[in-house]
Amino acid sequence: MKKFLQISIAAIVAITMAQNLGAQTQTTIYETTFPNANSVNAASGWVLINGTAWVSTNGGVSGGGSLRLGASTSATATMPVFSEDLTNVSIEITAIWGSYIYYQTSPNGTTWTPASNYNNVFEGSSGSTTIKSLPDGTRYIRFTARDASGDMYIQSIKITGTPLCAEIVPPTNITLNQTSASVGAGSRAQLRANLTPSSCVDKTVTWSSSDPSVATVNATGLVAGKKAGVATITATTVNGLTASCEVTVTPWTGTIATAFGGGTGTKDDPYLISSESELSYFCNYVRNGNATAGKYFLQTRDLDLNYESVFTYSYPFKGHFNGNGFKISNVGTYALFRGGVSGATIHNVHIASGTITYGVSALADTAINSTFSYCSNAANVTRNAQYVGGLVGASGGNNKF
């Protein structure tokens, strides 16, 4: 009895390939699913599936969309699945049932890799999935019956690869996803550059801020609000095209960050406090009882608390806090270390302005066996209490100032 290799085509998903210099990624180039259909006799010829042509020789093509190859070495099915050169190409076949099938590749549809190479054969079994690498530059692929010894029913074929551009060109236009934006001090907003053309183009973009004290921007277009004001964020292409976004930074409103700005808490890699919301996170970190002894914290810029209450509580701070000479302005209600400090080192912290109405100092309500160096306070402390001070309210043990 003559046996056949049957491939029944159900769907082809065409996925646009993303290309850019320095950021090429593996992309699904071709993907199709085959149901386990019965053989259908039909004449040889072309079959169009979603506008893409398979060519069958010495086999059958049904009008219903299933492609059947006779089980002989002269039966082939050819698919021009690649529109451009690719690298890192691989093909994945999942079999329902069957024996063997060869695949061959070609850069031009004329010159093919050998069909007799065992490395180019899929050996099918129920539910098996096999992945094979394809040569760089592959643009065509065809399947050939290995011999007349059996059928092979294929469930799916997936081909992936990395597009290669023959030439990378400079962009002709650049736009941003926003031309104006509002972000709170201590919050962030993401800007994205859109280049024309969208493929095979040098997508290198340099970001800059007209006023980094108001808003900064990193190499990926992430904007960080620093203090109230307006700054212009500009993206510049390699050939000098620019697009800008006017960013208005609104005063901090008490939002709390979910982590420090960086660092691991060691002396050489301190936790970074680079925004009002991160200072608030630091206070909650202490207030929640996290161990601070032996840990280091570093302020990295001026902070404006906008008279929001930001303070530690319940647990004394026992680590090392370095204000790094930056200011903390417009403090309100309580001392920063309302929970006090014990065995701590507080260095180069400057309270620049504000009004303390319920605390007994601007920096630490109580201090025990701690060291304060190069610190200052210019905020008003209005509390009527037994112990009131500018930097420290009540001092105990062996403090050093």
Coordinates of C-alpha atoms in Angstrom, one line a residue:
M1 CA 0.0 0.0 0.0
K2 CA 1.4 3.4 -1.0
K3 CA 1.9 5.7 2.0
F4 CA 1.8 9.4 2.1
L5 CA 3.3 12.3 4.1
Q6 CA 0.4 14.7 4.8
I7 CA 0.6 18.3 6.1
S8 CA -2.7 20.0 6.7
I9 CA -2.4 23.7 7.0
A10 CA -4.7 25.5 9.4
A11 CA -3.2 28.9 10.1
I12 CA -0.2 31.1 9.4
V13 CA 0.7 33.9 11.7
A14 CA 2.8 36.5 10.1
I15 CA 4.7 38.6 12.6
T16 CA 6.5 41.8 11.7
M17 CA 10.2 41.7 12.3
A18 CA 11.7 44.3 14.5
Q19 CA 15.2 45.4 13.5
N20 CA 17.7 47.8 14.9
L21 CA 21.4 48.2 15.3
G22 CA 22.6 46.9 18.7
A23 CA 19.3 45.6 19.8
Q24 CA 18.5 42.7 17.4
T25 CA 16.3 40.0 19.0
Q26 CA 15.1 36.6 18.1
T27 CA 11.8 37.0 16.3
T28 CA 9.1 34.5 15.3
I29 CA 9.4 34.6 11.5
Y30 CA 6.9 31.9 10.6
E31 CA 4.4 29.8 12.6
T32 CA 1.7 27.5 11.6
T33 CA -0.4 24.8 13.2
F34 CA -1.5 21.5 11.4
P35 CA -4.6 19.6 12.5
N36 CA -4.5 15.8 12.3
A37 CA -6.5 15.7 9.1
N38 CA -7.1 12.7 6.7
S39 CA -5.4 12.5 3.3
V40 CA -7.0 14.3 0.5
N41 CA -6.2 13.5 -3.1
A42 CA -5.7 16.5 -5.4
A43 CA -3.7 17.7 -8.3
S44 CA -0.2 19.1 -7.9
G45 CA 0.2 22.9 -8.1
W46 CA 0.1 26.0 -5.9
V47 CA -1.9 26.6 -2.8
L48 CA -2.3 30.1 -1.3
I49 CA -2.7 30.3 2.5
N50 CA -3.3 33.7 3.9
G51 CA -1.6 35.1 0.8
T52 CA 1.5 33.0 1.1
A53 CA 2.3 30.3 -1.5
W54 CA 3.4 26.8 -0.8
V55 CA 4.6 25.0 -4.0
S56 CA 4.0 21.3 -4.1
T57 CA 5.7 18.9 -6.6
N58 CA 4.8 15.2 -7.1
G59 CA 2.2 15.4 -4.4
G60 CA -1.3 16.6 -3.7
V61 CA -2.7 20.0 -2.9
S62 CA -6.3 20.2 -1.8
G63 CA -8.6 23.2 -2.2
G64 CA -9.5 22.9 1.4
G65 CA -6.0 23.9 2.5
S66 CA -4.3 20.6 3.2
L67 CA -1.0 19.9 1.6
R68 CA -0.1 16.2 0.9
L69 CA 3.2 14.9 -0.3
G70 CA 3.7 11.4 -1.8
A71 CA 6.0 9.3 0.3
S72 CA 8.9 9.4 -2.1
T73 CA 12.2 11.2 -2.3
S74 CA 10.9 13.4 -5.2
A75 CA 8.0 14.8 -3.2
T76 CA 8.6 18.3 -1.8
A77 CA 6.8 21.2 -0.3
T78 CA 8.5 24.6 -0.6
M79 CA 7.8 27.7 1.5
P80 CA 9.4 31.2 0.9
V81 CA 9.1 32.2 4.6
F82 CA 11.9 34.8 4.9
S83 CA 11.8 38.2 3.3
E84 CA 15.4 39.1 4.3
D85 CA 18.6 37.7 5.6
L86 CA 18.5 36.2 9.1
T87 CA 21.0 34.9 11.7
N88 CA 20.4 32.6 14.7
V89 CA 17.7 30.8 12.7
S90 CA 16.0 27.7 14.2
I91 CA 13.0 25.5 13.3
E92 CA 10.9 23.7 15.8
I93 CA 8.6 20.9 14.7
T94 CA 6.1 19.1 16.9
A95 CA 4.8 15.8 15.5
I96 CA 1.5 14.0 16.2
W97 CA 2.7 10.8 14.8
G98 CA 5.0 9.5 12.1
S99 CA 8.5 8.6 11.0
Y100 CA 10.8 10.8 9.0
I101 CA 10.9 14.0 7.1
Y102 CA 13.8 16.0 5.6
Y103 CA 14.1 19.7 5.5
Q104 CA 16.3 21.7 3.2
T105 CA 17.2 25.4 3.2
S106 CA 18.2 27.8 0.5
P107 CA 19.2 31.5 0.3
N108 CA 17.6 31.9 -3.2
G109 CA 15.1 29.1 -3.8
T110 CA 17.5 27.5 -6.3
T111 CA 20.5 26.2 -4.4
W112 CA 19.5 23.8 -1.6
T113 CA 21.3 22.1 1.3
P114 CA 21.6 18.3 0.8
A115 CA 18.5 16.3 1.6
S116 CA 20.6 13.2 2.4
N117 CA 22.2 14.8 5.5
Y118 CA 20.9 13.1 8.6
N119 CA 21.4 16.4 10.5
N120 CA 18.6 17.7 8.4
V121 CA 16.0 15.1 9.2
F122 CA 13.2 15.2 11.7
E123 CA 12.3 11.9 13.2
G124 CA 8.7 12.1 14.4
S125 CA 7.0 10.3 17.2
S126 CA 3.8 11.1 19.1
G127 CA 4.0 14.4 20.8
S128 CA 7.8 14.9 20.1
T129 CA 9.2 18.3 19.6
T130 CA 12.6 18.8 17.9
I131 CA 14.5 22.0 17.3
K132 CA 17.2 22.3 14.6
S133 CA 19.4 25.3 13.7
L134 CA 19.3 26.6 10.2
P135 CA 22.1 28.3 8.2
D136 CA 22.5 32.1 8.3
G137 CA 21.1 33.7 5.2
T138 CA 18.2 31.1 4.9
R139 CA 15.3 32.6 2.9
Y140 CA 13.5 29.4 1.7
I141 CA 12.7 26.1 3.4
R142 CA 11.2 22.9 1.9
F143 CA 10.2 19.6 3.3
T144 CA 11.0 16.3 1.5
A145 CA 9.8 12.8 2.3
R146 CA 12.8 10.7 3.4
D147 CA 11.6 7.4 1.9
A148 CA 8.4 5.4 1.3
S149 CA 8.5 3.7 4.6
G150 CA 5.9 5.7 6.5
D151 CA 3.8 8.7 7.1
M152 CA 4.5 11.7 9.3
Y153 CA 1.8 13.9 10.7
I154 CA 3.0 17.3 11.9
Q155 CA 1.2 19.3 14.5
S156 CA 3.1 22.6 14.3
I157 CA 6.1 24.3 12.7
K158 CA 7.7 27.4 14.2
I159 CA 10.7 29.2 12.7
T160 CA 12.6 32.0 14.6
G161 CA 15.6 34.1 13.7
T162 CA 17.3 37.5 14.1
P163 CA 16.8 39.9 11.2
L164 CA 20.0 41.3 9.6
C165 CA 19.9 44.6 7.8
A166 CA 22.0 45.0 4.7
E167 CA 22.5 48.6 5.7
I168 CA 21.9 50.7 8.8
V169 CA 20.7 54.2 7.8
P170 CA 20.4 57.4 9.9
P171 CA 16.8 58.4 10.9
T172 CA 14.9 60.9 8.9
N173 CA 12.6 62.0 11.7
I174 CA 12.2 61.6 15.5
T175 CA 9.1 62.2 17.7
L176 CA 8.4 61.5 21.4
N177 CA 5.5 59.7 22.9
Q178 CA 4.7 63.0 24.8
T179 CA 5.5 66.6 24.1
S180 CA 4.5 67.8 27.6
A181 CA 4.3 65.9 30.8
S182 CA 3.7 66.5 34.5
V183 CA 5.5 64.5 37.2
G184 CA 5.7 64.9 40.9
A185 CA 8.9 65.6 42.8
G186 CA 10.3 62.2 43.6
S187 CA 8.3 60.5 40.9
R188 CA 9.2 59.3 37.4
A189 CA 7.8 59.3 33.9
Q190 CA 9.0 57.3 30.8
L191 CA 9.6 59.1 27.5
R192 CA 10.1 57.0 24.3
A193 CA 11.6 58.1 21.0
N194 CA 10.0 57.0 17.8
L195 CA 12.2 57.0 14.7
T196 CA 11.5 57.0 11.0
P197 CA 12.1 54.7 9.3
S198 CA 11.3 52.1 11.9
S199 CA 13.6 49.3 10.7
C200 CA 17.3 49.1 9.7
V201 CA 17.9 52.5 11.3
D202 CA 20.5 53.6 13.8
K203 CA 18.3 54.0 16.9
T204 CA 21.0 55.5 19.1
V205 CA 19.4 58.4 21.0
T206 CA 21.1 60.8 23.5
W207 CA 18.8 62.2 26.3
S208 CA 19.4 65.5 28.1
S209 CA 17.7 67.9 30.5
S210 CA 17.8 71.7 30.4
D211 CA 17.7 71.8 34.2
P212 CA 18.9 68.6 36.0
S213 CA 18.1 70.2 39.4
V214 CA 14.4 70.1 38.3
A215 CA 14.3 66.9 36.4
T216 CA 16.9 64.4 35.2
V217 CA 16.7 61.8 32.4
N218 CA 18.7 58.6 32.0
A219 CA 19.9 56.9 28.9
T220 CA 16.6 55.1 28.3
G221 CA 14.4 58.3 28.6
L222 CA 13.3 57.7 32.2
V223 CA 12.6 61.2 33.7
A224 CA 12.9 61.7 37.4
G225 CA 11.3 64.8 39.0
K226 CA 13.6 66.4 41.5
K227 CA 12.0 69.7 42.6
A228 CA 9.1 71.9 41.6
G229 CA 9.8 73.7 38.3
V230 CA 9.9 73.2 34.5
A231 CA 12.6 71.5 32.5
T232 CA 12.9 70.5 28.8
I233 CA 13.9 67.0 28.1
T234 CA 15.5 66.5 24.6
A235 CA 16.2 63.4 22.6
T236 CA 18.9 63.7 19.9
T237 CA 19.7 61.2 17.2
V238 CA 23.1 60.4 15.8
N239 CA 22.6 62.8 12.9
G240 CA 21.4 65.7 15.1
L241 CA 17.6 65.4 14.8
T242 CA 15.9 66.4 18.0
A243 CA 12.5 66.1 19.7
S244 CA 11.6 67.6 23.1
C245 CA 9.1 67.3 26.0
E246 CA 8.4 70.1 28.4
V247 CA 8.3 68.5 31.9
T248 CA 6.5 70.3 34.8
V249 CA 7.6 69.0 38.2
T250 CA 5.0 69.5 40.9
P251 CA 5.8 69.7 44.6
W252 CA 6.1 66.4 46.5
T253 CA 2.8 65.4 48.0
G254 CA 3.9 62.7 50.4
T255 CA 4.3 59.7 48.1
I256 CA 6.4 56.9 49.5
A257 CA 8.9 55.0 47.3
T258 CA 9.0 51.2 47.3
A259 CA 12.8 51.0 47.6
F260 CA 16.0 53.0 48.1
G261 CA 17.4 54.7 45.0
G262 CA 20.2 52.1 45.0
G263 CA 23.0 50.5 47.0
T264 CA 23.2 47.6 49.4
G265 CA 23.7 49.4 52.7
T266 CA 27.5 48.8 53.1
K267 CA 30.1 51.4 53.7
D268 CA 31.3 51.2 50.1
D269 CA 27.8 50.8 48.6
P270 CA 25.4 52.8 50.9
Y271 CA 21.7 52.9 50.4
L272 CA 20.9 55.9 48.3
I273 CA 18.3 58.5 49.1
S274 CA 17.7 60.5 46.0
S275 CA 14.2 61.8 46.3
E276 CA 11.7 62.9 48.9
S277 CA 9.7 59.7 48.5
E278 CA 12.9 57.7 49.1
L279 CA 13.5 59.7 52.3
S280 CA 10.0 58.8 53.4
Y281 CA 10.7 55.2 52.6
F282 CA 13.9 55.4 54.7
C283 CA 11.8 56.7 57.7
N284 CA 9.3 53.8 57.3
Y285 CA 12.3 51.4 57.0
V286 CA 13.4 52.5 60.4
R287 CA 9.9 52.8 61.9
N288 CA 9.1 49.2 60.8
G289 CA 12.0 47.9 62.9
N290 CA 14.5 47.0 60.2
A291 CA 18.0 46.6 61.6
T292 CA 20.0 49.7 60.9
A293 CA 23.2 49.1 63.0
G294 CA 26.2 48.9 60.8
K295 CA 24.2 50.1 57.7
Y296 CA 25.0 53.2 55.7
F297 CA 22.7 55.7 54.0
L298 CA 23.6 58.5 51.7
Q299 CA 21.6 61.5 50.6
T300 CA 22.3 62.4 47.0
R301 CA 20.6 65.7 46.3
D302 CA 18.6 68.6 47.9
L303 CA 15.2 67.6 49.2
D304 CA 12.1 69.7 49.5
L305 CA 9.6 68.0 51.9
N306 CA 6.9 70.6 51.2
Y307 CA 5.9 70.6 54.9
E308 CA 4.9 66.9 54.7
S309 CA 5.6 65.0 57.9
V310 CA 8.5 62.7 57.3
F311 CA 10.0 61.1 60.4
T312 CA 11.1 57.9 62.1
Y313 CA 9.2 56.5 65.0
S314 CA 9.1 53.6 67.6
Y315 CA 12.7 52.5 66.9
P316 CA 15.9 54.5 67.2
F317 CA 18.2 54.8 64.2
K318 CA 21.5 53.0 64.9
G319 CA 23.3 53.3 61.5
H320 CA 25.3 55.9 59.6
F321 CA 23.5 58.7 57.8
N322 CA 25.4 61.0 55.5
G323 CA 23.6 64.1 54.2
N324 CA 26.5 64.6 51.9
G325 CA 26.2 68.4 52.3
F326 CA 22.8 68.5 50.6
K327 CA 19.8 70.4 52.1
I328 CA 16.5 69.2 53.5
S329 CA 14.0 72.1 53.1
N330 CA 10.5 72.9 54.3
V331 CA 10.4 70.3 57.0
G332 CA 7.2 70.1 59.1
T333 CA 5.7 68.9 62.3
Y334 CA 8.3 66.5 63.6
A335 CA 12.1 65.9 63.7
L336 CA 13.5 63.7 61.0
F337 CA 14.6 61.2 63.6
R338 CA 11.5 61.4 65.8
G339 CA 12.3 58.0 67.1
G340 CA 15.7 59.2 68.2
V341 CA 19.2 57.9 67.4
S342 CA 21.4 55.5 69.4
G343 CA 25.0 54.6 68.7
A344 CA 24.5 56.4 65.3
T345 CA 26.6 58.6 63.1
I346 CA 24.9 61.6 61.6
H347 CA 27.2 63.5 59.2
N348 CA 26.8 66.6 57.0
V349 CA 23.0 66.9 57.3
H350 CA 21.5 70.4 56.8
I351 CA 17.9 71.3 57.7
A352 CA 17.5 74.4 55.6
S353 CA 14.0 75.6 56.5
G354 CA 10.7 74.6 57.9
T355 CA 8.6 74.7 61.2
I356 CA 8.7 71.9 63.8
T357 CA 5.5 72.2 65.9
Y358 CA 5.3 68.9 67.7
G359 CA 8.9 67.6 67.8
V360 CA 11.5 68.9 70.2
S361 CA 14.2 69.4 67.5
A362 CA 14.6 69.5 63.8
L363 CA 17.0 66.5 63.5
A364 CA 16.7 64.0 66.4
D365 CA 14.3 64.2 69.4
T366 CA 16.7 62.1 71.5
A367 CA 20.3 61.1 71.1
I368 CA 22.3 58.4 73.0
N369 CA 25.9 57.6 72.4
S370 CA 25.8 59.1 68.9
T371 CA 28.1 61.3 66.8
F372 CA 27.0 64.4 65.0
S373 CA 29.4 66.1 62.6
Y374 CA 29.1 69.1 60.2
C375 CA 25.3 69.3 60.7
S376 CA 23.1 72.4 60.8
N377 CA 19.6 73.5 61.4
A378 CA 17.7 76.7 60.1
A379 CA 14.2 75.5 60.8
N380 CA 12.0 76.9 63.6
V381 CA 11.3 74.7 66.5
T382 CA 8.2 76.0 68.4
R383 CA 7.4 73.2 70.8
N384 CA 7.1 74.3 74.5
A385 CA 8.7 71.3 76.2
Q386 CA 11.3 70.5 78.9
Y387 CA 14.0 69.5 76.4
V388 CA 14.1 71.5 73.1
G389 CA 17.0 72.0 70.8
G390 CA 17.9 72.9 67.2
L391 CA 19.5 69.6 66.2
V392 CA 18.8 67.4 69.2
G393 CA 16.1 67.7 71.9
A394 CA 17.3 65.4 74.7
S395 CA 20.9 64.1 74.9
G396 CA 22.0 61.1 76.9
G397 CA 25.0 58.9 77.2
N398 CA 28.2 59.9 75.5
N399 CA 27.2 62.0 72.5
K400 CA 29.7 63.8 70.3
F401 CA 29.0 67.0 68.4

